[in-house]
CSV table of C-alpha atoms in Angstrom, one decimal:
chain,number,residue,atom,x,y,z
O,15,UNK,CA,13.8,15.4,-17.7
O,16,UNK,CA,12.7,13.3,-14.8
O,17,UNK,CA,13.5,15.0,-11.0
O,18,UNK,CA,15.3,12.0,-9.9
O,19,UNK,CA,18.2,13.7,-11.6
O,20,UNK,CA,18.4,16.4,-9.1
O,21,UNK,CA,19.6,13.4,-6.3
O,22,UNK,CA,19.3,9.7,-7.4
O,23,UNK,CA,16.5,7.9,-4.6
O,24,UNK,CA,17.2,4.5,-3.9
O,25,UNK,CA,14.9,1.5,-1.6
O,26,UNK,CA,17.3,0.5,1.4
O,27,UNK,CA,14.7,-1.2,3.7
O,28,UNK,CA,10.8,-2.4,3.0
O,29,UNK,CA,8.7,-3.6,5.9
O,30,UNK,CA,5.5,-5.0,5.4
O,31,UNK,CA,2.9,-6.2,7.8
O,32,UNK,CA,-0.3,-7.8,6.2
O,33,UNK,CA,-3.0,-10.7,6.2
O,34,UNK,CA,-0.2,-13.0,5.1
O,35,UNK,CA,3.2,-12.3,6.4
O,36,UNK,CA,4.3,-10.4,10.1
O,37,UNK,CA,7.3,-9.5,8.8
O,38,UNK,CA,8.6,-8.4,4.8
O,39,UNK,CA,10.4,-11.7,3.9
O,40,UNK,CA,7.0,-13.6,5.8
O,41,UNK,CA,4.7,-11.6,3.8
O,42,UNK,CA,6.8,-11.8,0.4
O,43,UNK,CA,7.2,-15.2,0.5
O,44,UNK,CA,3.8,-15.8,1.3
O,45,UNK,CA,2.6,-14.0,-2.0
O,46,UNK,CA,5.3,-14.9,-4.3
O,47,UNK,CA,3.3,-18.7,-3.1
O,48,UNK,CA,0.3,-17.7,-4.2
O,49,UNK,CA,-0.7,-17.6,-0.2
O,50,UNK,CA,-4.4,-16.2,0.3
O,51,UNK,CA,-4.5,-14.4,4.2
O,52,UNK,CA,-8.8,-13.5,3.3
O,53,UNK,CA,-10.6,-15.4,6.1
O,54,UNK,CA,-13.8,-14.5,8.5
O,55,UNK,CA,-13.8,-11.9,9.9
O,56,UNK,CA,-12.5,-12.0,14.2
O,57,UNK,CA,-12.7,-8.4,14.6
O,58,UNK,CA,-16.4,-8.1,15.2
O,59,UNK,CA,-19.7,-9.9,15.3
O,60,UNK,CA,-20.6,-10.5,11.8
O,61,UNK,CA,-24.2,-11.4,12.6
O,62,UNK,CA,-26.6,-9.3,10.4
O,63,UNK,CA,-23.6,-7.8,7.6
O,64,UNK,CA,-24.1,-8.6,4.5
O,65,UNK,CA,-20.3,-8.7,4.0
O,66,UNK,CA,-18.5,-11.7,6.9
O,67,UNK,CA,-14.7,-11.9,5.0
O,68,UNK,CA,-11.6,-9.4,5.3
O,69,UNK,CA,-8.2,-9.7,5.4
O,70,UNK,CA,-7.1,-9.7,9.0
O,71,UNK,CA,-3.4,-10.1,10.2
O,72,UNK,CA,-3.6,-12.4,12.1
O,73,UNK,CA,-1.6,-12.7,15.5
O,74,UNK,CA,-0.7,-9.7,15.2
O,75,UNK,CA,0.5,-8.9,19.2
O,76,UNK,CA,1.4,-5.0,19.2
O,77,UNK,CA,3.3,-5.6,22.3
O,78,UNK,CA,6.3,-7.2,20.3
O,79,UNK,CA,6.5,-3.4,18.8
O,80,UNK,CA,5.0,-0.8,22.1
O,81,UNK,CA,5.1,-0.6,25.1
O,82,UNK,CA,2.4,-2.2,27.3
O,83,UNK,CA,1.8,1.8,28.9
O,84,UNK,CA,1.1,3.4,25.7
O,85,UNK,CA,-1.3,0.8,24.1
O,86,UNK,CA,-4.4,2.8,25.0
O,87,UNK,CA,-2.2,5.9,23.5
O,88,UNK,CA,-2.9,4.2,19.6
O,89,UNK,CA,-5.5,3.2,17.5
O,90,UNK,CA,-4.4,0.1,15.9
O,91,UNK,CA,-2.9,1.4,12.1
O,92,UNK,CA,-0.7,2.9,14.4
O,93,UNK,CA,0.7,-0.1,16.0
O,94,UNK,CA,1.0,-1.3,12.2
O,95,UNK,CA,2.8,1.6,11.2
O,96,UNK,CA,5.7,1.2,13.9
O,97,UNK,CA,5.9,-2.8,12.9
O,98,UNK,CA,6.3,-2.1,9.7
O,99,UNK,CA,8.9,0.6,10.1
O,100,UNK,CA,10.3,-1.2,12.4
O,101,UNK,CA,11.0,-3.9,9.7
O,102,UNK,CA,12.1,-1.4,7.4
O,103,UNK,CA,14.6,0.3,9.4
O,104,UNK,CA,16.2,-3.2,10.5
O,105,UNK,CA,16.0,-4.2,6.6
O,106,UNK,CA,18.3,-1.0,5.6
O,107,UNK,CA,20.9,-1.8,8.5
O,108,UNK,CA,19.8,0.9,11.3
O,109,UNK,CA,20.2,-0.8,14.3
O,110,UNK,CA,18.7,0.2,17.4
O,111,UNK,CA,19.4,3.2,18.9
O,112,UNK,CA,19.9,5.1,15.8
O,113,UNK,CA,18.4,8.7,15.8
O,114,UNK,CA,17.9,9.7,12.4
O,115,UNK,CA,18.4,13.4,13.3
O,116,UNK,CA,17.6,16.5,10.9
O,117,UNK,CA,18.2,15.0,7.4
O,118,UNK,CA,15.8,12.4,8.7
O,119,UNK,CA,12.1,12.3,8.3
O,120,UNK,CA,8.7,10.6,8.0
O,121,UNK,CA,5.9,10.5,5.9
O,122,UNK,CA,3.1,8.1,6.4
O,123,UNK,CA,-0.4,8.1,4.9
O,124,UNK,CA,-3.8,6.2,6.2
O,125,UNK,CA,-7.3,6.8,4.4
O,126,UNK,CA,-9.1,6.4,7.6
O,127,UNK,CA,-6.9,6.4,10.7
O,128,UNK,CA,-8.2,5.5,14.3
O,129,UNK,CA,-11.7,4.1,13.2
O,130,UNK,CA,-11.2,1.4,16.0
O,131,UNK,CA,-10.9,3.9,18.5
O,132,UNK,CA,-13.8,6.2,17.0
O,133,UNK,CA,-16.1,3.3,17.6
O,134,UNK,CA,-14.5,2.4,20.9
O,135,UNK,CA,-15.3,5.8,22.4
O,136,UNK,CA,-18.6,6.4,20.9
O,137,UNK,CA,-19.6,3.5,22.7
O,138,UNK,CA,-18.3,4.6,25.9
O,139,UNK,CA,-20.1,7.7,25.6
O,140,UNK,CA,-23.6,6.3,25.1
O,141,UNK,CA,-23.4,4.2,27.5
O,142,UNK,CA,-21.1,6.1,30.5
O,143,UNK,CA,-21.3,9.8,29.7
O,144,UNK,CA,-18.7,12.3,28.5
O,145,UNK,CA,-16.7,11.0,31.3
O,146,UNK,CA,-16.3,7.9,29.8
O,147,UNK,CA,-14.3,9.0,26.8
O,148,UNK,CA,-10.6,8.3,26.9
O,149,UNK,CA,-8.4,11.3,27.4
O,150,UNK,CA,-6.1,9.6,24.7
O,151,UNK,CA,-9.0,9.3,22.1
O,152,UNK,CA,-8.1,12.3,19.8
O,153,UNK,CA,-4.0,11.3,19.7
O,154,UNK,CA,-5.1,7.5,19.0
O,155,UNK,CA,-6.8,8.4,16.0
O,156,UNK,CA,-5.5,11.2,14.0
O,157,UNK,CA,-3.9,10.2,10.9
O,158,UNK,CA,-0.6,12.1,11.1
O,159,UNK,CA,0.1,10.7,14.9
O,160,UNK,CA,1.3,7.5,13.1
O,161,UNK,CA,4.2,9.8,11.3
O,162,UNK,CA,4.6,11.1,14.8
O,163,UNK,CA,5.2,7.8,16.5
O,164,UNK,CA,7.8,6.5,14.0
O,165,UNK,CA,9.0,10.0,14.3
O,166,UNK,CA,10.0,9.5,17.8
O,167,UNK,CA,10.7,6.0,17.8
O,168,UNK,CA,14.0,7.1,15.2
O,169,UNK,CA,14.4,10.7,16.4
O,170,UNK,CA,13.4,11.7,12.7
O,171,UNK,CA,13.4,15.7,13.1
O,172,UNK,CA,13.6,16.5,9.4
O,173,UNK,CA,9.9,16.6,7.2
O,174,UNK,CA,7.2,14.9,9.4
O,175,UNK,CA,3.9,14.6,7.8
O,176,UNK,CA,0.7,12.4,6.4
O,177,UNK,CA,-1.4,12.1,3.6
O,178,UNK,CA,-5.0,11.1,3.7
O,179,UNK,CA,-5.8,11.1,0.2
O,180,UNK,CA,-8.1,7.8,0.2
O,181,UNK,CA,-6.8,4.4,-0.9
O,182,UNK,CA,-3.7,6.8,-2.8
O,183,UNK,CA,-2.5,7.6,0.4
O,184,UNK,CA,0.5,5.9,0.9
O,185,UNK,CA,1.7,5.8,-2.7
O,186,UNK,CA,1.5,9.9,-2.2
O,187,UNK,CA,3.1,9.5,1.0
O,188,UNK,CA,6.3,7.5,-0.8
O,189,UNK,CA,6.0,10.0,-4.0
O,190,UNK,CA,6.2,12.8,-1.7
O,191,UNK,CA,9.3,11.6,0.0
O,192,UNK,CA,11.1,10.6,-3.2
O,193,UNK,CA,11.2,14.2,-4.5
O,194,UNK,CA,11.4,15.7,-0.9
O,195,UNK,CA,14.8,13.5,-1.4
O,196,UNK,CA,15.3,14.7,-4.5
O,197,UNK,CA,15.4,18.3,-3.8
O,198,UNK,CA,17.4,18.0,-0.6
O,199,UNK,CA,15.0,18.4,2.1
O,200,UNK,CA,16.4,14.9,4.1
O,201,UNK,CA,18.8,12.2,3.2
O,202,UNK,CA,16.4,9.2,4.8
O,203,UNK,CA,12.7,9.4,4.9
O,204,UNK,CA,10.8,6.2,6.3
O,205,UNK,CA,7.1,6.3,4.3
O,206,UNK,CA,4.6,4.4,3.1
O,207,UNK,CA,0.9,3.4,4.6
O,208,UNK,CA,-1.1,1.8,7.4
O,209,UNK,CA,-5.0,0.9,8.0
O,210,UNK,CA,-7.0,-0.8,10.0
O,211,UNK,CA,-10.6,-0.3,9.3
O,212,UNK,CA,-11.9,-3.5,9.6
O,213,UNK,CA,-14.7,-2.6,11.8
O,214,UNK,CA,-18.4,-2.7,12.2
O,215,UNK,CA,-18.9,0.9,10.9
O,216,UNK,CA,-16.4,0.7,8.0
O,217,UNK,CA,-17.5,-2.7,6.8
O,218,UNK,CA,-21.2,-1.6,7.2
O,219,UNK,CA,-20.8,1.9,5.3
O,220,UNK,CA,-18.8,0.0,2.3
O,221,UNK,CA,-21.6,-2.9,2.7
O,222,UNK,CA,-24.2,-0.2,2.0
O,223,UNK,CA,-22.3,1.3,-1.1
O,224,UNK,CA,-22.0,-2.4,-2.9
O,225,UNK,CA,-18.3,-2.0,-2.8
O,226,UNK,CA,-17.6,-5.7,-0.8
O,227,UNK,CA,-17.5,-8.9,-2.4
O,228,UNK,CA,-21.0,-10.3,-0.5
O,229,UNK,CA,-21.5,-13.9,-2.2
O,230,UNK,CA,-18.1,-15.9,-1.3
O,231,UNK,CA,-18.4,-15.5,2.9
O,232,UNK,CA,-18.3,-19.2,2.9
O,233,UNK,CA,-15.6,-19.8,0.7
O,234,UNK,CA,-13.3,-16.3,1.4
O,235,UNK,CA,-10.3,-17.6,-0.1
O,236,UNK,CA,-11.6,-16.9,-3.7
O,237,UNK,CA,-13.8,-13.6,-2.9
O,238,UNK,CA,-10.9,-11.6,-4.3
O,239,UNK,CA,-10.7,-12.3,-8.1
O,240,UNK,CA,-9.6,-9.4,-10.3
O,241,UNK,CA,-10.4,-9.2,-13.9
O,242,UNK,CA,-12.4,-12.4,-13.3
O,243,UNK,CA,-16.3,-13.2,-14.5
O,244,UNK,CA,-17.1,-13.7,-11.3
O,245,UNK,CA,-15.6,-11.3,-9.5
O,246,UNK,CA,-18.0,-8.8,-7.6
O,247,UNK,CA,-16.1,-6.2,-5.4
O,248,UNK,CA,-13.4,-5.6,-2.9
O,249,UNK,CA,-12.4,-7.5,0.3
O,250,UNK,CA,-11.0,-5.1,3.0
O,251,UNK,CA,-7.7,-5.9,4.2
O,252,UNK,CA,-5.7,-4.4,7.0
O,253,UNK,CA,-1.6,-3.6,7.6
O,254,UNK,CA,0.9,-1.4,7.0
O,255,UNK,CA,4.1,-1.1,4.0
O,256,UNK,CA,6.8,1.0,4.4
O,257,UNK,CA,10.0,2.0,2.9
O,258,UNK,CA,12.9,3.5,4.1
O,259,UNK,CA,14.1,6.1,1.1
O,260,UNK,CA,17.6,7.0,1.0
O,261,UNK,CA,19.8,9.5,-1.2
O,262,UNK,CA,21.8,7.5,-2.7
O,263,UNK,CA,25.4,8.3,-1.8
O,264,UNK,CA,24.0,8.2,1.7
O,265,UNK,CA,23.1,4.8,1.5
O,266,UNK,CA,26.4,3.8,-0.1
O,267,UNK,CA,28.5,5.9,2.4
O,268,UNK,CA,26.8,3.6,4.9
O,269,UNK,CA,27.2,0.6,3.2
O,270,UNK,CA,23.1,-0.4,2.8
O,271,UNK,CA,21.5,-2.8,0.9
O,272,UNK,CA,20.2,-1.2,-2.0
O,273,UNK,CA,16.9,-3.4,-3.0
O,274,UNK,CA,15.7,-1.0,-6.4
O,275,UNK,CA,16.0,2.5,-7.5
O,276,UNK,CA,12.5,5.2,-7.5
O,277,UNK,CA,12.9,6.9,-10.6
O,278,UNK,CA,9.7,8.5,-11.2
O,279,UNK,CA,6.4,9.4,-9.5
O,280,UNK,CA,2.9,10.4,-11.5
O,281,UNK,CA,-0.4,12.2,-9.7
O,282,UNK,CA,-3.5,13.3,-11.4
O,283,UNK,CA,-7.2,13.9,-10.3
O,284,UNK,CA,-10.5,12.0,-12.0
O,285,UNK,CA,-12.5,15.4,-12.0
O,286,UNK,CA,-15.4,13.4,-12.8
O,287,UNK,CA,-17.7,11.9,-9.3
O,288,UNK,CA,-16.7,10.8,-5.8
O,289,UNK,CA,-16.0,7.2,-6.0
O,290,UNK,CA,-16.4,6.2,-9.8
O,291,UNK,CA,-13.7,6.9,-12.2
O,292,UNK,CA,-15.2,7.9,-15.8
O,293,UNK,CA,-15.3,4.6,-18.0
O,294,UNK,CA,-12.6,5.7,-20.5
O,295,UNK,CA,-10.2,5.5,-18.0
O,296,UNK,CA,-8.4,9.1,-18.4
O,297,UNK,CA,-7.0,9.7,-14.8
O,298,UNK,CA,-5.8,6.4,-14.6
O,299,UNK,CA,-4.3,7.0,-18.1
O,300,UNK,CA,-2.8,10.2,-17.0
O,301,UNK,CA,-1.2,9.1,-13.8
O,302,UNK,CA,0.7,6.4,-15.5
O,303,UNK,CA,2.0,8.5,-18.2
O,304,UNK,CA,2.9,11.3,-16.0
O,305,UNK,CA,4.9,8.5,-13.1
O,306,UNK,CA,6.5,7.2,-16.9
O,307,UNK,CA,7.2,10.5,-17.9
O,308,UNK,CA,8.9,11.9,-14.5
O,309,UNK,CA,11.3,9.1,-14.9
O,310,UNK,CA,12.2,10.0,-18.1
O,311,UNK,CA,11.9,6.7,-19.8
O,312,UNK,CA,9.4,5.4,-22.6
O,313,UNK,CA,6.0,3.2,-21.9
O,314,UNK,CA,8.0,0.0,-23.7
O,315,UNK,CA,11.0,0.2,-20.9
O,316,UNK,CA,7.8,-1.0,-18.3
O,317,UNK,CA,8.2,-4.5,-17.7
O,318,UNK,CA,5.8,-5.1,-14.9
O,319,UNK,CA,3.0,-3.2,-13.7
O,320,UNK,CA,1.7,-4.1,-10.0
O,321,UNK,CA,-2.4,-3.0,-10.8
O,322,UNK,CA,-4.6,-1.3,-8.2
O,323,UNK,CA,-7.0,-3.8,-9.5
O,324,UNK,CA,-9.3,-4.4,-6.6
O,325,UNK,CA,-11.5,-6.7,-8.2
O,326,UNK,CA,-14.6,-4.7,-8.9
O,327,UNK,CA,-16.7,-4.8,-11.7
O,328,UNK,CA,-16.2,-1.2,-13.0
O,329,UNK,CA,-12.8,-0.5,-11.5
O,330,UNK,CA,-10.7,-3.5,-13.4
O,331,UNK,CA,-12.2,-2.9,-16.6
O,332,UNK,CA,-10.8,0.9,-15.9
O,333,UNK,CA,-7.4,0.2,-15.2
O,334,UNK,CA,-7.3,-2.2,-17.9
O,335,UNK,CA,-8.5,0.2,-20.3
O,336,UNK,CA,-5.7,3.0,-19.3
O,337,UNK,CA,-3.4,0.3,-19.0
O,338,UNK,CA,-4.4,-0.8,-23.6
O,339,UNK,CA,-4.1,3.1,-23.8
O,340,UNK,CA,-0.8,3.9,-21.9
O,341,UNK,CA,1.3,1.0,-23.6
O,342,UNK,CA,-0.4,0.5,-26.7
O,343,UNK,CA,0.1,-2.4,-28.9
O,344,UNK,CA,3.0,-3.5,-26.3
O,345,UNK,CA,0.4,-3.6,-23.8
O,346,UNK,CA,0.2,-7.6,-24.0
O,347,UNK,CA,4.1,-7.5,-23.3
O,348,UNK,CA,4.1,-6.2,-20.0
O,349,UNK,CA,3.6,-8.9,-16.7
O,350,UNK,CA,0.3,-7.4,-14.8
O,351,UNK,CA,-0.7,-8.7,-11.3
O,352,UNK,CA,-3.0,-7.8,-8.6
O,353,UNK,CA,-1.4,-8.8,-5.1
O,354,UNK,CA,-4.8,-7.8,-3.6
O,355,UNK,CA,-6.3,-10.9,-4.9
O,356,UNK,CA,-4.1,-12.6,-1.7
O,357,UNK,CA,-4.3,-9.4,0.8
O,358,UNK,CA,-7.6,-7.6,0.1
O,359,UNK,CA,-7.4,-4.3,-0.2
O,360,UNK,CA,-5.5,-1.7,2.4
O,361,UNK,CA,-7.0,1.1,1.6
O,362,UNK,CA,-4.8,3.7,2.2
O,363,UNK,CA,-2.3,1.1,3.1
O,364,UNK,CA,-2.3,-0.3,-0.4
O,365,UNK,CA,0.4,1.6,-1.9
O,366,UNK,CA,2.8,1.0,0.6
O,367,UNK,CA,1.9,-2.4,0.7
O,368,UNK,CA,2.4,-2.8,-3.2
O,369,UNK,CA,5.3,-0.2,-3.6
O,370,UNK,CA,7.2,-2.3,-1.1
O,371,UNK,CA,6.1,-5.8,-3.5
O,372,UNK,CA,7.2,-3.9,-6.3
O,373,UNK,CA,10.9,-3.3,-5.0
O,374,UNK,CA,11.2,-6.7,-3.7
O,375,UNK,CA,10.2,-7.8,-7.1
O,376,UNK,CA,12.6,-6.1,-9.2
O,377,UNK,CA,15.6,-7.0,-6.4
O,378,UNK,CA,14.9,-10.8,-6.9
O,379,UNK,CA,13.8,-10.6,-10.2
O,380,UNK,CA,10.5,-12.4,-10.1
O,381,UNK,CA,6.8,-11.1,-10.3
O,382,UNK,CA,3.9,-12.0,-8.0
O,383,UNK,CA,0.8,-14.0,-9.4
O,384,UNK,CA,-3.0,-12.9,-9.9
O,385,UNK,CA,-4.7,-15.3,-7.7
O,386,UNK,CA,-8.3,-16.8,-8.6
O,387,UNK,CA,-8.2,-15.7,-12.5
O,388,UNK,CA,-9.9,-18.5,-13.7
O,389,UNK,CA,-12.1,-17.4,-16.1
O,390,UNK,CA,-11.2,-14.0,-17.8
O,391,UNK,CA,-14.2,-11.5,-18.2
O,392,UNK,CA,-14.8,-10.4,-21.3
O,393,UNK,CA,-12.1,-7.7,-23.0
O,394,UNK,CA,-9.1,-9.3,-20.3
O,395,UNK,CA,-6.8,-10.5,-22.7
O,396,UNK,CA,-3.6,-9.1,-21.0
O,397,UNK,CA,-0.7,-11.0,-19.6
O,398,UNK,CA,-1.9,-11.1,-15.6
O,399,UNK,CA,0.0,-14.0,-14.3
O,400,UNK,CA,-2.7,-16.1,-13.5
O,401,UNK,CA,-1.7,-18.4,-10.1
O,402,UNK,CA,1.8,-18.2,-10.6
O,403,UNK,CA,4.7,-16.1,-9.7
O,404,UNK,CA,6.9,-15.6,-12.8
O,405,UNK,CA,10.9,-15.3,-12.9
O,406,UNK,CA,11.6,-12.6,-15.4
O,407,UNK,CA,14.1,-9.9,-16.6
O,408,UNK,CA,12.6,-6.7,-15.3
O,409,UNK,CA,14.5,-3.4,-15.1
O,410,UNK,CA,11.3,-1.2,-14.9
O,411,UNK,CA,8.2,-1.3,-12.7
O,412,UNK,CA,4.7,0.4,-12.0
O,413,UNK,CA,2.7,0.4,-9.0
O,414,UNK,CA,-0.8,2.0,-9.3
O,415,UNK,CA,-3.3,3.6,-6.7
O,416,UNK,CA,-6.4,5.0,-7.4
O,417,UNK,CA,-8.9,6.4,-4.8
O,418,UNK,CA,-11.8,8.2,-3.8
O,419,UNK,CA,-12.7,11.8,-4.7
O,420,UNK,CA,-10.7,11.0,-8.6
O,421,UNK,CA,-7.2,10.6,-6.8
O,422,UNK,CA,-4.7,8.8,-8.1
O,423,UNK,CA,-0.8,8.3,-7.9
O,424,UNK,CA,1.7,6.0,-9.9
O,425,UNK,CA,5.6,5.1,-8.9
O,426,UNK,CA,8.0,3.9,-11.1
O,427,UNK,CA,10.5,1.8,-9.4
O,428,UNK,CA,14.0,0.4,-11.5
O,429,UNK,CA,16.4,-2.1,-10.6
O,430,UNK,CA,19.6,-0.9,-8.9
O,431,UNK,CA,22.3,0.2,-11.3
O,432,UNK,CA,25.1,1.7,-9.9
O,433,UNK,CA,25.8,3.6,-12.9
C-alpha cells in the first residue's frame, strides 16, 4: 500500500532556472525544442583544463531575485535556489507577501554548496592573511543556508532542512517532502535542488577523475550524448528546480493549479565503491522498483521514464540495464529521455531540475527528446526519443537520480486525477 494514501501530494508550482531557460516555461520550452544551453565555459580561465565546456546560465543577474546588501551574504546556488522558488511560488498562485507560516516548510538539497565562495576566500587568505576572509564566508556556503533563505523569503516555519546526498540530492530533498506531506508534518513544502560548481577546483577534481567529456571543447553543443558510441562522460551544468508540494485539499481549498500528482518515492544504497555503481545495475534496479512499489502501481502503468543518464560510458549502460530488468519485456514500450543531453548535468541540482520536467511533461502531455543520439552503442535498443519531443498519453512517470557513495532515489509522478 503506497504512503501517498495517508494524504494525496499534488505539484502546484515548478520553477526551474538552468543553462537554457531563466524562468520554468523559458527553460521547458527550450527543451521540449531540443535547445542545447552547453557552451565554453565564462566562469573561469580555461587555459591549461583538460575539460573548457559546461552548462552555464547564462545572464543570470541575481539582483532580479536579492537584494544588492546581501550579495556577498550567498554563494551563488543560493541565488539559484531563491529564483527558482521564486518561480515556483508565483507558478502555484502565492503572490507576494504570502508567509507560509507553520504548515509551511522547505527542503532543498545541493551536492556541493558554496564552492564559489570556498575558492573565493581561499584566495583571499593566501594572498591578504586571515583578515582577508569574509565574515560572511561560512553562511555563503553551507548547504542548508539555501533552505534558510527561501525559508525567510516565505516565512516557511514548519520542517526546514537539506540534503547533501551527491547528485541524489534534490530528488531526496522532494521525496522527503512528499511523505513529510503525507504524514502531516506541513501542508506546502517548497523543495527541490540548486548547484553551482562550475569552478576551477570542481572542474579540475572531476577532470582528474575522467568523469568530463574532454574531446568536444570545440564543438560543446554535442559533448553530451547519452547512450551514444561516442559519448565519453558528463558535462557539468549549473541551476536550480524546485517544486512547491501541496496537500491536496490545500491546494484545492485555494484554488491552485494542479500540474501532476507525486504518488510514490524509491531510495536504495549501491553498497558496492564510491563512485561506480556495480555493472549489473542492482541499486539502480532497486530504487526504481521500490519508487514503483510506494506508489502502489505495476512496472507496465510507467509510461515515461526521465533517465539519470549522464552520458558516461559505464553509467548509461547501468541504468539501461536496471531499466531491461525493472520493466522486462515491456521495457521497449516505455518513452526514455535524458534532458541532460541539453543542460549537462546539476549535480545535486539534477533531480529538481528533472522532477520539475517530469511534472510539466505529464501536465501537457508530451515527453522531452534525447539530444545527439545519433549512433546507438551497442545493447541501446530502447525507445529514447532521439531529437524529438514526443506528444503521448502518459498517466505515469519516473525520474531517476543516482550519485556518489551508491545513492540513489526514484519519484514516481502521475497525471492529476481528481478522483
Amino acid at each position: 500500500m503506497g504512503i501517498q494514501q495517508l494524504r494525496r501530494v499534488v505539484v502546484t508550482g515548478v520553477g526551474l532556472t538552468c543553462p537554457v531557460g531563466i524562468g520554468t516555461e523559458e527553460s521547458w520550452q527550450a527543451i521540449l525544442a531540443g535547445t542545447n544551453g552547453i557552451r565554453q565555459i565564462t566562469n573561469f580561465d580555461t587555459e591549461g583544463f583538460a575539460c573548457k565546456i559546461a552548462g552555464e546560465v547564462p545572464n543570470f543577474d541575481p539582483l532580479n531575485f536579492v537584494d544588492k546588501r546581501d550579495l556577498k551574504k550567498m554563494g551563488r546556488f543560493i541565488f539559484f535556489a531563491l529564483a527558482s522558488s521564486e518561480f515556483a511560488m508565483r507558478a502555484a498562485g502565492f503572490p507576494e507577501g504570502t508567509e507560509l507560516g507553520e504548515r509551511g516548510g522547505v527542503y532543498i538539497g545541493s551536492g556541493i554548496g558554496g564552492f564559489d565562495v570556498i575558492e573565493r576566500e581561499h584566495r583571499n587568505l593566501m594572498e591578504g592573511g586571515p583578515r582577508k576572509i569574509s565574515p560572511f564566508f561560512i553562511p555563503a556556503t553551507i548547504i542548508n543556508l539555501a533552505s534558510g533563505h527561501v525559508s525567510i523569503r516565505w516565512r516557511a516555519k514548519g520542517p526546514n532542512s537539506a540534503t547533501a546526498t551527491a547528485c541524489t540530492s534534490s530528488a531526496h530533498s522532494i521525496g522527503d517532502s512528499f511523505r513529510l506531506i503525507t504524514r502531516g508534518d506541513a501542508d506546502v513544502m517548497i523543495c527541490g535542488g540548486a548547484e553551482a560548481a562550475i569552478t576551477p577546483m570542481s572542474v579540475g577534481g572531476f577532470g582528474n577523475m575522467k568523469a568530463l567529456v574532454t574531446n568536444f571543447n570545440e564543438t560543446p553543443e554535442k559533448a553530451c550524448r547519452p547512450w551514444d558510441k561516442d559519448r565519453a562522460g558528463f558535462v557539468i551544468g549549473e541551476g536550480a528546480g524546485m517544486v512547491v508540494l501541496e496537500e491536496l485539499s490545500h491546494a484545492v481549498k485555494r484554488g491552485a493549479p494542479i500540474v501532476a500528482e507525486v504518488v510514490g518515492y524509491g531510495m536504495s544504497g549501491d553498497a558496492f565503491h564510491i563512485t561506480s555503481p556495480s555493472e549489473d545495475g542492482d541499486g539502480a534496479f532497486r530504487v526504481m522498483r521500490n519508487a514503483i512499489k510506494d506508489a502502489g502501481i505495476q512496472p507496465e502503468d510507467v509510461d515515461y521514464v526521465n533517465a539519470h543518464a549522464t552520458s558516461t560510458p559505464v553509467g548509461d549502460r547501468i541504468e539501461t540495464t536496471a531499466v531491461k530488468r525493472v520493466f522486462g519485456e515491456g521495457a521497449s514500450r516505455v518513452a526514455i529521455s535524458s534532458t541532460k543531453s541539453m543542460t549537462g548535468h546539476l549535480l545535486g541540482g539534477a533531480g529538481g531540475l528533472e522532477a520539475g520536467i517530469v511534472a510539466l511533461a505529464l501536465r501537457d502531455q508530451i515527453a522531452p527528446p534525447t539530444m545527439n543520439l545519433e549512433n546507438p552503442d551497442e545493447g541501446f535498443d530502447l525507445d529514447y526519443l532521439p531529437g524529438k519531443s514526443r506528444k503521448m498519453e502518459m498517466r505515469y512517470a519516473l525520474s531517476n537520480s543516482f550519485g556518489f557513495g551508491g545513492t540513489n532515489g526514484a519519484l514516481v509522478f502521475k497525471r492529476y486525477e481528481s478522483k
